[in-house]
Structures are given as structure tokens and as C-alpha cells.
XYZ file of C-alpha atoms in Angstrom:
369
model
C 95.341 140.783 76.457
C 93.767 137.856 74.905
C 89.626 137.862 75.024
C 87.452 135.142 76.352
C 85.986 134.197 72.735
C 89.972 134.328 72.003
C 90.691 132.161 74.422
C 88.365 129.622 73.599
C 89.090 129.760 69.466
C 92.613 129.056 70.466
C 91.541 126.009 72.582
C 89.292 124.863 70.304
C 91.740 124.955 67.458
C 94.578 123.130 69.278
C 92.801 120.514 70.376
C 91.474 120.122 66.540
C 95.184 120.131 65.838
C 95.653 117.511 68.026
C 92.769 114.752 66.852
C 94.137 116.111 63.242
C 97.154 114.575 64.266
C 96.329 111.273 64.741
C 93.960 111.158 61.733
C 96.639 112.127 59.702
C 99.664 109.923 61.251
C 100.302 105.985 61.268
C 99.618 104.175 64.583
C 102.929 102.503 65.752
C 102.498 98.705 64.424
C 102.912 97.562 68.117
C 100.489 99.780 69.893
C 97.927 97.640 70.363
C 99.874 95.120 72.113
C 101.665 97.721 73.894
C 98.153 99.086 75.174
C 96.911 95.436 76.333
C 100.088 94.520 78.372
C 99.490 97.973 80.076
C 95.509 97.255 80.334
C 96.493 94.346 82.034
C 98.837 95.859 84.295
C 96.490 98.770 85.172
C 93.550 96.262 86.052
C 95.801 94.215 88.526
C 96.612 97.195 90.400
C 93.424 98.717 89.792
C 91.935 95.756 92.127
C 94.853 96.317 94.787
C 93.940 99.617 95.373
C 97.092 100.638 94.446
C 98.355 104.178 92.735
C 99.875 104.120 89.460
C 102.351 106.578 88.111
C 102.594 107.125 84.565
C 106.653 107.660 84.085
C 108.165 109.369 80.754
C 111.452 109.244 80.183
C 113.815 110.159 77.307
C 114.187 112.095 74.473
C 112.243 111.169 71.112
C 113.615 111.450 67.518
C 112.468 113.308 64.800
C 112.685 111.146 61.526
C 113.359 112.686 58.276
C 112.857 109.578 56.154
C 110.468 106.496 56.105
C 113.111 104.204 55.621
C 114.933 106.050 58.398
C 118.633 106.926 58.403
C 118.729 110.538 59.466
C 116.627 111.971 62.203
C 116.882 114.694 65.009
C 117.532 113.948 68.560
C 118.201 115.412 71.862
C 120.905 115.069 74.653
C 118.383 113.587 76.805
C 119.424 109.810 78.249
C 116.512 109.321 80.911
C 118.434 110.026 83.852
C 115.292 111.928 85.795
C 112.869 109.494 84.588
C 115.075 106.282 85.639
C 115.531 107.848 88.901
C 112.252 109.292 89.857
C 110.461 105.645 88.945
C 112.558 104.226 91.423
C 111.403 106.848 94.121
C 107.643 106.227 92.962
C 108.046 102.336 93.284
C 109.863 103.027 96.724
C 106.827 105.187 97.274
C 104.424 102.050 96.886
C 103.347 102.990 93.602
C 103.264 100.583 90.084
C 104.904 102.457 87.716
C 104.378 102.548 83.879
C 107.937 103.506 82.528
C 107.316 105.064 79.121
C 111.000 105.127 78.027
C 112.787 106.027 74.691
C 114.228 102.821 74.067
C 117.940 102.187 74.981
C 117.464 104.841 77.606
C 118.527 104.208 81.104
C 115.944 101.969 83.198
C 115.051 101.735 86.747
C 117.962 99.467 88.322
C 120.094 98.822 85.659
C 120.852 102.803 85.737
C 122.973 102.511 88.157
C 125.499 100.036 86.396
C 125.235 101.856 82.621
C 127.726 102.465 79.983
C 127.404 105.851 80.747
C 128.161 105.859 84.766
C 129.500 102.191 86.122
C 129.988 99.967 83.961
C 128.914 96.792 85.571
C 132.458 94.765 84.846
C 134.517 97.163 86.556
C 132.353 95.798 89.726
C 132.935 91.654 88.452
C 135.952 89.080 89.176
C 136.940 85.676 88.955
C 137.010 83.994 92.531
C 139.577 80.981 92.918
C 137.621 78.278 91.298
C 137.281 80.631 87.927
C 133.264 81.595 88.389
C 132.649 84.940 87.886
C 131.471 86.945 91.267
C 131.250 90.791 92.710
C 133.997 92.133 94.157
C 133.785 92.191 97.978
C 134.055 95.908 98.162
C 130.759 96.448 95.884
C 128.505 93.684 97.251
C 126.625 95.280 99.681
C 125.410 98.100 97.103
C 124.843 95.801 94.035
C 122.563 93.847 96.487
C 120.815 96.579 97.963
C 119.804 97.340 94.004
C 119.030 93.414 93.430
C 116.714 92.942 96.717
C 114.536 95.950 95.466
C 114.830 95.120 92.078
C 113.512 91.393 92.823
C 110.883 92.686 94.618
C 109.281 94.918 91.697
C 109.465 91.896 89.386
C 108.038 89.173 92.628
C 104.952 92.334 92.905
C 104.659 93.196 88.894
C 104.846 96.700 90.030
C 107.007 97.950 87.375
C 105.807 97.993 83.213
C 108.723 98.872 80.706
C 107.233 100.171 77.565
C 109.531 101.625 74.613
C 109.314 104.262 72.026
C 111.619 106.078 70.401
C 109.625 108.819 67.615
C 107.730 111.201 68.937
C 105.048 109.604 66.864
C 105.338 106.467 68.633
C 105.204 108.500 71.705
C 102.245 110.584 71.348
C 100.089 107.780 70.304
C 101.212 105.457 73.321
C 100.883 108.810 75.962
C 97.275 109.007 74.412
C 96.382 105.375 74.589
C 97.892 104.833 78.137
C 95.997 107.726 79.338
C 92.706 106.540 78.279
C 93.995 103.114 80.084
C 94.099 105.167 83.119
C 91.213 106.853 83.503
C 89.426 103.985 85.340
C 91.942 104.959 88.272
C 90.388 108.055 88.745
C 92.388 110.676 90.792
C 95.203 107.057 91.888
C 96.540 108.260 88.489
C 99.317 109.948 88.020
C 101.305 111.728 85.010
C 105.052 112.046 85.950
C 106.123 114.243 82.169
C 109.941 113.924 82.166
C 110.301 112.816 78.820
C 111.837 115.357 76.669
C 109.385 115.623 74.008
C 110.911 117.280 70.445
C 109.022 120.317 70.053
C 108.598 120.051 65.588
C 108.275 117.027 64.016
C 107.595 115.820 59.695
C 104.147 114.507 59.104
C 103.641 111.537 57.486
C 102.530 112.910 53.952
C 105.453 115.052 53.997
C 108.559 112.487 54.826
C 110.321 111.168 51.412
C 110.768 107.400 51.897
C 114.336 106.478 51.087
C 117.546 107.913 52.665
C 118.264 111.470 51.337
C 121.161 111.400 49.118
C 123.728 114.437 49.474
C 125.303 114.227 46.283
C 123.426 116.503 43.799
C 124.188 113.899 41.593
C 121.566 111.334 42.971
C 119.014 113.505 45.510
C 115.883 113.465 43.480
C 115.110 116.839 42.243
C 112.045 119.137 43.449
C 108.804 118.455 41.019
C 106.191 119.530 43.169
C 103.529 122.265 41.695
C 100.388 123.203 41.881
C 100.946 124.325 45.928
C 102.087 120.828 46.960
C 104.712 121.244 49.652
C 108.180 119.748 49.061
C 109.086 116.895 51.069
C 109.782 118.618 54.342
C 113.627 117.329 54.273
C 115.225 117.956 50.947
C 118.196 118.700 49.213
C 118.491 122.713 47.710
C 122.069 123.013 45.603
C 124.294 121.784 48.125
C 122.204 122.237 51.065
C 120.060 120.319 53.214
C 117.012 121.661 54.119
C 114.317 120.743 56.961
C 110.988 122.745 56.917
C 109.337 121.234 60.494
C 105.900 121.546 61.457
C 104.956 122.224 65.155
C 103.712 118.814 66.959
C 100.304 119.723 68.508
C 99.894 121.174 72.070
C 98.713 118.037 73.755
C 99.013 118.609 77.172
C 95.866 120.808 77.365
C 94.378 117.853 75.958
C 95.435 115.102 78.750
C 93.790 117.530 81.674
C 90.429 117.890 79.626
C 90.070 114.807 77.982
C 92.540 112.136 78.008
C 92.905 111.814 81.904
C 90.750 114.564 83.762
C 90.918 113.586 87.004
C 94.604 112.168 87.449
C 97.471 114.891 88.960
C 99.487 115.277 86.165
C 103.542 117.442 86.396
C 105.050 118.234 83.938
C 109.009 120.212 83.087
C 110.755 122.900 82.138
C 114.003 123.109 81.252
C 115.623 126.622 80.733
C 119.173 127.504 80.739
C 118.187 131.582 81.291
C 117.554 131.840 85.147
C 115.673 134.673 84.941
C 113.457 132.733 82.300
C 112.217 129.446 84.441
C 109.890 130.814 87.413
C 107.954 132.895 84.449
C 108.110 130.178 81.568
C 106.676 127.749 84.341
C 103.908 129.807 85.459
C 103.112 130.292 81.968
C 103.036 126.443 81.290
C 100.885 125.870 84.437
C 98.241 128.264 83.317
C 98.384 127.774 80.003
C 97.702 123.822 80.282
C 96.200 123.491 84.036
C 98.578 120.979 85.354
C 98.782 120.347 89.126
C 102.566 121.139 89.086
C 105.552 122.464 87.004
C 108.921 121.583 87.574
C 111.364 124.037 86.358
C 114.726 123.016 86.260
C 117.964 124.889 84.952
C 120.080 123.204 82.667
C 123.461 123.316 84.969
C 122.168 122.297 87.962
C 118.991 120.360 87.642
C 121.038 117.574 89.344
C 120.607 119.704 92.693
C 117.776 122.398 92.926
C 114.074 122.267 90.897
C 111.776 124.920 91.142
C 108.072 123.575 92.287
C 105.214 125.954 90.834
C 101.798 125.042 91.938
C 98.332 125.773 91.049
C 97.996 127.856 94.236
C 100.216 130.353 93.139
C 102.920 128.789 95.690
C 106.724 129.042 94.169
C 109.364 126.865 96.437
C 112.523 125.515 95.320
C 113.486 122.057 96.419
C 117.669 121.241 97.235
C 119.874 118.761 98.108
C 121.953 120.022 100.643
C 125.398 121.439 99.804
C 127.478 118.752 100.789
C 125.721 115.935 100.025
C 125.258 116.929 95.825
C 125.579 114.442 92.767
C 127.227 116.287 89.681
C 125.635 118.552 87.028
C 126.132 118.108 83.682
C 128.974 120.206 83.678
C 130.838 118.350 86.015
C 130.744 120.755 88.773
C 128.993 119.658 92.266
C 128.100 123.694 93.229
C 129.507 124.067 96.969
C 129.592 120.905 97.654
C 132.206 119.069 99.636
C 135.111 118.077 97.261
C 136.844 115.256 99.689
C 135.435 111.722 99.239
C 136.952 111.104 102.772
C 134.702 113.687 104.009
C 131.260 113.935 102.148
C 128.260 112.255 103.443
C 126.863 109.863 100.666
C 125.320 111.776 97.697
C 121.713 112.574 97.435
C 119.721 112.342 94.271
C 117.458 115.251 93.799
C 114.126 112.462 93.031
C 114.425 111.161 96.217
C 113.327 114.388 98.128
C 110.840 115.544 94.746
C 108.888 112.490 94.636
C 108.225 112.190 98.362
C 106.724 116.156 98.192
C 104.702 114.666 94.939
C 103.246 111.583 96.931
C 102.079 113.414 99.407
C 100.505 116.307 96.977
C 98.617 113.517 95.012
C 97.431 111.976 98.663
C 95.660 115.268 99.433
C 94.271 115.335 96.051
C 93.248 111.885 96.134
C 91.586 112.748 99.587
C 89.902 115.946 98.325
C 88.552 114.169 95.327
C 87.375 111.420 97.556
C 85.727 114.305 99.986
C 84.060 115.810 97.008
C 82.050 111.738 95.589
C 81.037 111.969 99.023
C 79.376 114.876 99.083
C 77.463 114.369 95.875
């Protein structure tokens, strides 16, 4: 069992990993304007009295080259994070959407590539102007009315990324951004954030050639470290670092006093209460969300500070598909289901109305003082 003094070296040394980090890797060129449009954004709603919910969404890449050709991604395309911003705007919250770009967005998610493509749903009406079919009107305006209104309100800030460089600087400058809410803050983690990464003084700047008759050959002595990707005979090799543990470091530092949640994503069952009790502990969140990989569509796992374990679940017959294609028990006829529920809309209710009793317990508490 790890000691107190233990304890406390290990903190101390992540979070000098983590201000390392950012000593030691470029600022995105467009963070600073990124960090003013969401300044001014947090200041207008700051004055409204309004909550804002910090939304991540997306996978991030892991470039191997400067001049970047190759890089390492996930299967991630935002669907959680699209859908659960939706929910917190519902919810009467402004929502920064911190997105890997080309992701799916609030909206527009619901007429992508990847589920309806939006000219399936178009026609040409008698005088040749294009126009919705009849049958899909009502639901493409039910998504336009709420979609206007975000834009009439400016409830809704769409900011990009797509390294996990990019992402951890923008996370940390956003955060500080919020602080001025207080405990109206909130950190919504759905992003899925790569776990390894190549530091800057270790990525080779052109496009790694496979042919052994053009990759540059290995010159490094005297203990310098070979470019972390790099050609060996006829093999490609990729020696990763870790990318800091920052979540310890948005509780203490970079947002103390907004509720942040955060995943997990296991495909073990047996794995995601204990891996999500260990994440809760280990970074003091407010709430982990564990989620298994074939049927995150339908049941999450909330873990609280507490100690409390509950599962949230759509009902049987009213379940959206899993990434396998299977709907669990649910009811097979289209004739006979009741309309689908998404998962979001019954997990960000149960999260609004966490973060109002925190809000009103930190409230209690400048009262008292």
C-alpha cells in the first residue's frame, strides 16, 4: 500500500510532468484567438447567470512527423459528445464544444455521412427548387427551430482541435477561462484522449520514407534518443512517451471549484465498476462514467464520490444500436417500437441536477463564511 509521503511524491511529480509539458511543447498557432472567442463567450454568460458546460468530443491524433503525413488515431467520431451538448443546451446551459475537427456537431449529427445523409431527405418540388420531402419535415424542423435558437441566444461555441497537443493546451486555457464561473462550471470529458503521444524534440520533420533506400539512417550518439518514429531494416518503429496525467491537475488547479465527469471505456465487464472507482479516487472527479464498449449506446455505469454505484438504461424497447449493430432486447419491429431513446438524454438530466446541488452546497458554504 502506497505511503502518505508516497502519495504526495507521486502527485508532486505528475503535476511537474504536466507544466514540463507545456514548457517543452509548441502552443497551437491559433490558441490565442481560440481562447478570446471563448473569453468572450464565457463573460456574456457569465453576466446572465447562466451555467456553462465545457463539452469534449472526439478522438485526437498522435503525429509522427512535423510535416505530418502519418499519425495515430482512434475509432472515436464524437457521437457522445454531439449528443450530450444537445441535452446540456436543452438543459439551459451554453455549451463550449471542444471537438476534434470534422467530428460530428450538435445538429448537423443527425444528418451526417455516417447516419442520414441529408440528400436522401431533399427533392425537387414542381417548379424545380429544391425542398424536404413531406415525410421528413416535421423532424428536420424540430432540429432547425432548436438549432436557430442556440445561434438567436449564442449559447453554443464550436472550437476545433485535432492533436492531442492542440487539445491539451486549449483544455488548459479554457479551464483557466472558466474559473471566474465558480462552481456554474462544468467539465463534460468525453473526448477520447490518446493515452502516448511524440514530444516535440523527438518528431523528425519530413514524412518517413519506407524504402531503406531513402529513410535517413540513425546517427544519434552520445545518449540522444532516436527520433521516436523511425525506420529499423524494414521496420517501422514508434517509441511513445506517456502524455501527462492532467486530470489531477484540472480539480487542483486549473478549475477547482467546477464539477468535472469524466469516462471510461472498457470492453472487460468485470473491469469497468473497479477501473472507475480507481479513476475517481485517483483524480477526485465528481463522477465517472463507465461505459462498455458494446453497449455504451444503452446502459453507463454512474460512480460517485459518495461511494454510490447505479447504472443508468434506456429501456429495452425503446434502444438505439451499439456499435455492433445489435439493439440488446430490444423490440425488432419498426411497426411496433416506441421511438428510440438516446442514452444522453436521461445522463445529462441526472448530471444537471447533481451540479444544481453542488452549485447550492457551494453557495451554502460563501454564506457561511
Amino acid at each position: 500500500m502506497p505511503t502518505a509521503s508516497g502519495h504526495a511524491h507521486g502527485e508532486l511529480r505528475r503535476e511537474t510532468d504536466m507544466l514540463d509539458y507545456f514548457d517543452t511543447n509548441p502552443k497551437p498557432a491559433n490558441l490565442d484567438r481560440q481562447i478570446t472567442l471563448a473569453r468572450t463567450f464565457i463573460e456574456q454568460h457569465a453576466k446572465d447567470g447562466r451555467r456553462v458546460a465545457l463539452v469534449t468530443s472526439g478522438g485526437t491524433t498522435v503525429p509522427l512527423e512535423n510535416q505530418t503525413v502519418r499519425f495515430i488515431d482512434n475509432f472515436s467520431a464524437g457521437t457522445r459528445g454531439a449528443t450530450s451538448a444537445e441535452y446540456f443546451l436543452q438543459a439551459g446551459y451554453a455549451v463550449i464544444f471542444l471537438h476534434r475537427q470534422f467530428s460530428l456537431l450538435p445538429y448537423s449529427r443527425h444528418y451526417s455521412h455516417s447516419t442520414n445523409c441529408f440528400l436522401d431527405f431533399m427533392t425537387h418540388n414542381g417548379a424545380g427548387a429544391v425542398v424536404v420531402e413531406h415525410e421528413y419535415q416535421h423532424q428536420m424542423a424540430e432540429v432547425l427551430s432548436r438549432y436557430r435558437e442556440v445561434k438567436r441566444n449564442n449559447t453554443l461555441l464550436l472550437l476545433p482541435f485535432v492533436t492531442v497537443n492542440e487539445y491539451l493546451w486549449l483544455l488548459r486555457g479554457l479551464a483557466m477561462q472558466m474559473q471566474p464561473l465558480g462552481a456554474k462550471g462544468l467539465f463534460y470529458l468525453a473526448a477520447a484522449v490518446s493515452d502516448f503521444f511524440v514530444p516535440a524534440e523527438r518528431m523528425v520533420e519530413h514524412k518517413i520514407q519506407s524504402s531503406e533506400d531513402f529513410h535517413e539512417k540513425a546517427g544519434h550518439g552520445d545518449g540522444e534518443r532516436q527520433p521516436a518514429a523511425h525506420m529499423e531494416d524494414k521496420r517501422l518503429v514508434i517509441d511513445l512517451d506517456p502524455v501527462p496525467k492532467f486530470l489531477k491537475m484540472l480539480v487542483d488547479r486549473w478549475a477547482p471549484r467546477s464539477m468535472i465527469i469524466s469516462f471510461k471505456l472498457e470492453t472487460d465487464p468485470a473491469m469497468l465498476a473497479v477501473k472507475s472507482r480507481y479513476a475517481l479516487e485517483k483524480y477526485s472527479h465528481h463522477l465517472v462514467i463507465g461505459n462498455k464498449l458494446n453497449t455504451r449506446k444503452w446502459e453507463v455505469l454512474f460512480v460517485t464520490a459518495d461511494g454510490g454505484e447505479r447504472w443508468i438504461r434506456v429501456p429495452a424497447g425503446r434502444r438505439t444500436k451499439g456499435i455492433t449493430g445489435a439493439s440488446g432486447d430490444a423490440v425488432e419491429d419498426a411497426e411496433q417500437r416506441e421511438p428510440a431513446v438516446e442514452i444522453e438524454s436521461i445522463i445529462v438530466p441526472e448530471i444537471a441536477a447533481m451540479h444544481t446541488a453542488l452549485i447550492n452546497k457551494w453557495e451554502s458554504d460563501e454564506t457561511r463564511k
